C-alpha positions as a Python dict, from the first residue, in 0.01 Angstrom:
ca = {
    (1, 'X'): (0, 0, 0),
    (2, 'X'): (184, -347, 25),
    (3, 'X'): (136, -305, 435),
    (4, 'X'): (-259, -257, 376),
    (5, 'X'): (-292, -535, 154),
    (6, 'X'): (-126, -750, 368),
    (7, 'X'): (-295, -645, 679),
    (8, 'X'): (-651, -752, 483),
    (9, 'X'): (-485, -1133, 518),
    (10, 'X'): (-463, -1110, 949),
    (11, 'X'): (-100, -1189, 923),
    (12, 'X'): (135, -1219, 1237),
    (13, 'X'): (386, -1030, 1080),
    (14, 'X'): (527, -893, 779),
    (15, 'X'): (885, -916, 670),
    (16, 'X'): (1014, -661, 441),
    (17, 'X'): (1312, -643, 245),
    (18, 'X'): (1432, -310, 344),
    (19, 'X'): (1631, -34, 204),
    (20, 'X'): (1972, -86, -19),
    (21, 'X'): (2302, -155, 34),
    (22, 'X'): (2440, 178, -93),
    (23, 'X'): (2206, 396, 113),
    (24, 'X'): (2413, 553, 369),
    (25, 'X'): (2310, 596, 720),
    (26, 'X'): (2115, 901, 725),
    (27, 'X'): (1887, 795, 419),
    (28, 'X'): (1832, 449, 639),
    (29, 'X'): (1766, 633, 904),
    (30, 'X'): (1466, 841, 738),
    (31, 'X'): (1352, 520, 579),
    (32, 'X'): (1292, 349, 874),
    (33, 'X'): (1148, 657, 1090),
    (34, 'X'): (854, 683, 768),
    (35, 'X'): (831, 254, 776),
    (36, 'X'): (824, 267, 1203),
    (37, 'X'): (557, 518, 1161),
    (38, 'X'): (341, 322, 911),
    (39, 'X'): (382, 16, 1129),
    (40, 'X'): (260, 219, 1439),
    (41, 'X'): (-57, 257, 1244),
    (42, 'X'): (-95, -85, 1137),
    (43, 'X'): (-251, -394, 1293),
    (44, 'X'): (30, -580, 1225),
    (45, 'X'): (427, -611, 1302),
    (46, 'X'): (665, -546, 1073),
    (47, 'X'): (1034, -689, 1070),
    (48, 'X'): (1278, -580, 864),
    (49, 'X'): (1535, -854, 713),
    (50, 'X'): (1912, -844, 757),
    (51, 'X'): (1989, -976, 404),
    (52, 'X'): (2281, -879, 131),
    (53, 'X'): (2150, -619, -106),
    (54, 'X'): (1925, -430, 182),
    (55, 'X'): (2053, -165, 445),
    (56, 'X'): (2096, -431, 699),
    (57, 'X'): (2331, -648, 488),
    (58, 'X'): (2600, -648, 760),
    (59, 'X'): (2618, -656, 1112),
    (60, 'X'): (2835, -349, 1173),
    (61, 'X'): (2547, -104, 1059),
    (62, 'X'): (2265, -324, 1137),
    (63, 'X'): (2381, -227, 1489),
    (64, 'X'): (2436, 135, 1459),
    (65, 'X'): (2101, 143, 1297),
    (66, 'X'): (1947, -87, 1590),
    (67, 'X'): (2096, 226, 1856),
    (68, 'X'): (1985, 492, 1646),
    (69, 'X'): (1582, 316, 1626),
    (70, 'X'): (1495, 162, 1932),
    (71, 'X'): (1162, 52, 1815),
    (72, 'X'): (1308, -143, 1495),
    (73, 'X'): (1220, -502, 1453),
    (74, 'X'): (1386, -768, 1269),
    (75, 'X'): (1396, -1076, 1070),
    (76, 'X'): (1744, -1233, 1112),
    (77, 'X'): (1877, -1425, 818),
    (78, 'X'): (2236, -1445, 913),
    (79, 'X'): (2352, -1643, 616),
    (80, 'X'): (2381, -1332, 425),
    (81, 'X'): (2627, -1164, 706),
    (82, 'X'): (2842, -1491, 625),
    (83, 'X'): (2846, -1420, 293),
    (84, 'X'): (2897, -1071, 339),
    (85, 'X'): (3161, -1071, 576),
    (86, 'X'): (3295, -1394, 456),
    (87, 'X'): (3353, -1587, 752),
    (88, 'X'): (3155, -1700, 1078),
    (89, 'X'): (3089, -1427, 1267),
    (90, 'X'): (3148, -1590, 1635),
    (91, 'X'): (3368, -1266, 1699),
    (92, 'X'): (3031, -1044, 1678),
    (93, 'X'): (2837, -1188, 1983),
    (94, 'X'): (2755, -819, 2117),
    (95, 'X'): (2603, -745, 1762),
    (96, 'X'): (2389, -1064, 1773),
    (97, 'X'): (2250, -1056, 2148),
    (98, 'X'): (2142, -693, 1985),
    (99, 'X'): (1948, -814, 1705),
    (100, 'X'): (1814, -1147, 1911),
    (101, 'X'): (1663, -856, 2139),
    (102, 'X'): (1504, -714, 1829),
    (103, 'X'): (1432, -1032, 1611),
    (104, 'X'): (1062, -1139, 1554),
    (105, 'X'): (1114, -1368, 1256),
    (106, 'X'): (1388, -1606, 1235),
    (107, 'X'): (1515, -1728, 875),
    (108, 'X'): (1716, -2074, 936),
    (109, 'X'): (1937, -2105, 650),
    (110, 'X'): (2264, -2149, 686),
    (111, 'X'): (2547, -1950, 522),
    (112, 'X'): (2908, -1992, 467),
    (113, 'X'): (3193, -1791, 347),
    (114, 'X'): (3162, -1797, -5),
    (115, 'X'): (2752, -1790, -30),
    (116, 'X'): (2454, -1775, 163),
    (117, 'X'): (2358, -2103, 134),
    (118, 'X'): (2541, -2405, 206),
    (119, 'X'): (2479, -2688, -80),
    (120, 'X'): (2338, -2919, 219),
    (121, 'X'): (2334, -2824, 575),
    (122, 'X'): (2324, -3224, 653),
    (123, 'X'): (2694, -3279, 478),
    (124, 'X'): (2962, -3325, 744),
    (125, 'X'): (3218, -3039, 612),
    (126, 'X'): (2932, -2789, 668),
    (127, 'X'): (2852, -2905, 1031),
    (128, 'X'): (3062, -2641, 1174),
    (129, 'X'): (2809, -2400, 986),
    (130, 'X'): (2549, -2516, 1117),
    (131, 'X'): (2638, -2553, 1455),
    (132, 'X'): (2755, -2190, 1464),
    (133, 'X'): (2407, -2038, 1320),
    (134, 'X'): (2219, -2229, 1550),
    (135, 'X'): (2419, -2083, 1856),
    (136, 'X'): (2311, -1779, 1691),
    (137, 'X'): (1941, -1887, 1668),
    (138, 'X'): (1950, -1969, 2055),
    (139, 'X'): (2034, -1644, 2123),
    (140, 'X'): (1716, -1540, 1942),
    (141, 'X'): (1500, -1782, 2102),
    (142, 'X'): (1631, -1707, 2474),
    (143, 'X'): (1568, -1356, 2390),
    (144, 'X'): (1229, -1430, 2294),
    (145, 'X'): (1167, -1642, 2575),
    (146, 'X'): (1319, -1358, 2851),
    (147, 'X'): (1088, -1100, 2642),
    (148, 'X'): (781, -1280, 2678),
    (149, 'X'): (684, -1354, 2345),
    (150, 'X'): (442, -1647, 2362),
    (151, 'X'): (516, -1794, 2009),
    (152, 'X'): (842, -1811, 1783),
    (153, 'X'): (821, -1817, 1414),
    (154, 'X'): (1096, -1943, 1213),
    (155, 'X'): (1114, -2026, 835),
    (156, 'X'): (1370, -2309, 728),
    (157, 'X'): (1436, -2097, 442),
    (158, 'X'): (1670, -2291, 193),
    (159, 'X'): (1611, -2154, -142),
    (160, 'X'): (1593, -2298, -476),
    (161, 'X'): (1838, -2266, -765),
    (162, 'X'): (2021, -2016, -766),
    (163, 'X'): (2049, -2005, -389),
    (164, 'X'): (2083, -2403, -398),
    (165, 'X'): (2412, -2471, -619),
    (166, 'X'): (2408, -2680, -959),
    (167, 'X'): (2588, -2886, -1126),
    (168, 'X'): (2766, -2694, -1443),
    (169, 'X'): (2642, -2795, -1782),
    (170, 'X'): (2327, -2957, -1693),
    (171, 'X'): (2141, -2726, -1408),
    (172, 'X'): (2101, -2991, -1172),
    (173, 'X'): (2071, -2948, -812),
    (174, 'X'): (2331, -3062, -617),
    (175, 'X'): (2077, -3166, -313),
    (176, 'X'): (1722, -3195, -261),
    (177, 'X'): (1520, -2880, -151),
    (178, 'X'): (1250, -3050, -9),
    (179, 'X'): (1440, -3283, 192),
    (180, 'X'): (1712, -3002, 330),
    (181, 'X'): (1422, -2783, 428),
    (182, 'X'): (1208, -3064, 579),
    (183, 'X'): (1531, -3200, 769),
    (184, 'X'): (1586, -2849, 880),
    (185, 'X'): (1216, -2776, 1018),
    (186, 'X'): (1223, -3074, 1230),
    (187, 'X'): (1602, -3052, 1327),
    (188, 'X'): (1500, -2687, 1457),
    (189, 'X'): (1172, -2792, 1630),
    (190, 'X'): (1345, -3063, 1819),
    (191, 'X'): (1643, -2779, 1900),
    (192, 'X'): (1378, -2518, 2014),
    (193, 'X'): (1162, -2807, 2256),
    (194, 'X'): (1540, -2887, 2413),
    (195, 'X'): (1607, -2513, 2454),
    (196, 'X'): (1314, -2394, 2601),
    (197, 'X'): (1229, -2697, 2867),
}
């Protein structure tokens, strides 16, 4: 029903928060098989997001599901994987490349070991996190270019509180969400232009 409603708006793509992290792999395959059947009959591609709490919540189950579901499309938000794995996932390059080949939309949030969103990606203490995510996003852009995609889409998806950290008692945000999202959008537009030259 939601896909049909979305179709009426003629979107470029639908992003889905799919499944539950508690599902076993066979339940996930059954769900995605049905989702892929719905997508095949729809007039819009559906990308399934790599997100905490969902079936694609970590790199390892995602790799296994991609191998079983060759038509599955992704919205890659690696910030959640960094949080779930409690580390930068630089040692998972094979999985990152496999995801890049299936990525149809990118969420450019920067995660860190203890959360899905750094307080401010401009801060020097989070430069290693920003640069790691940017290396992974470049893999996506290169894969999309190799696939012949005419366009790529990205959301500078830093979220409001409680994604955005706040001060105790006052609940005042520790940084300006508007500034962060604009800074990220501009930075990634420049990086994309440089990457695709």
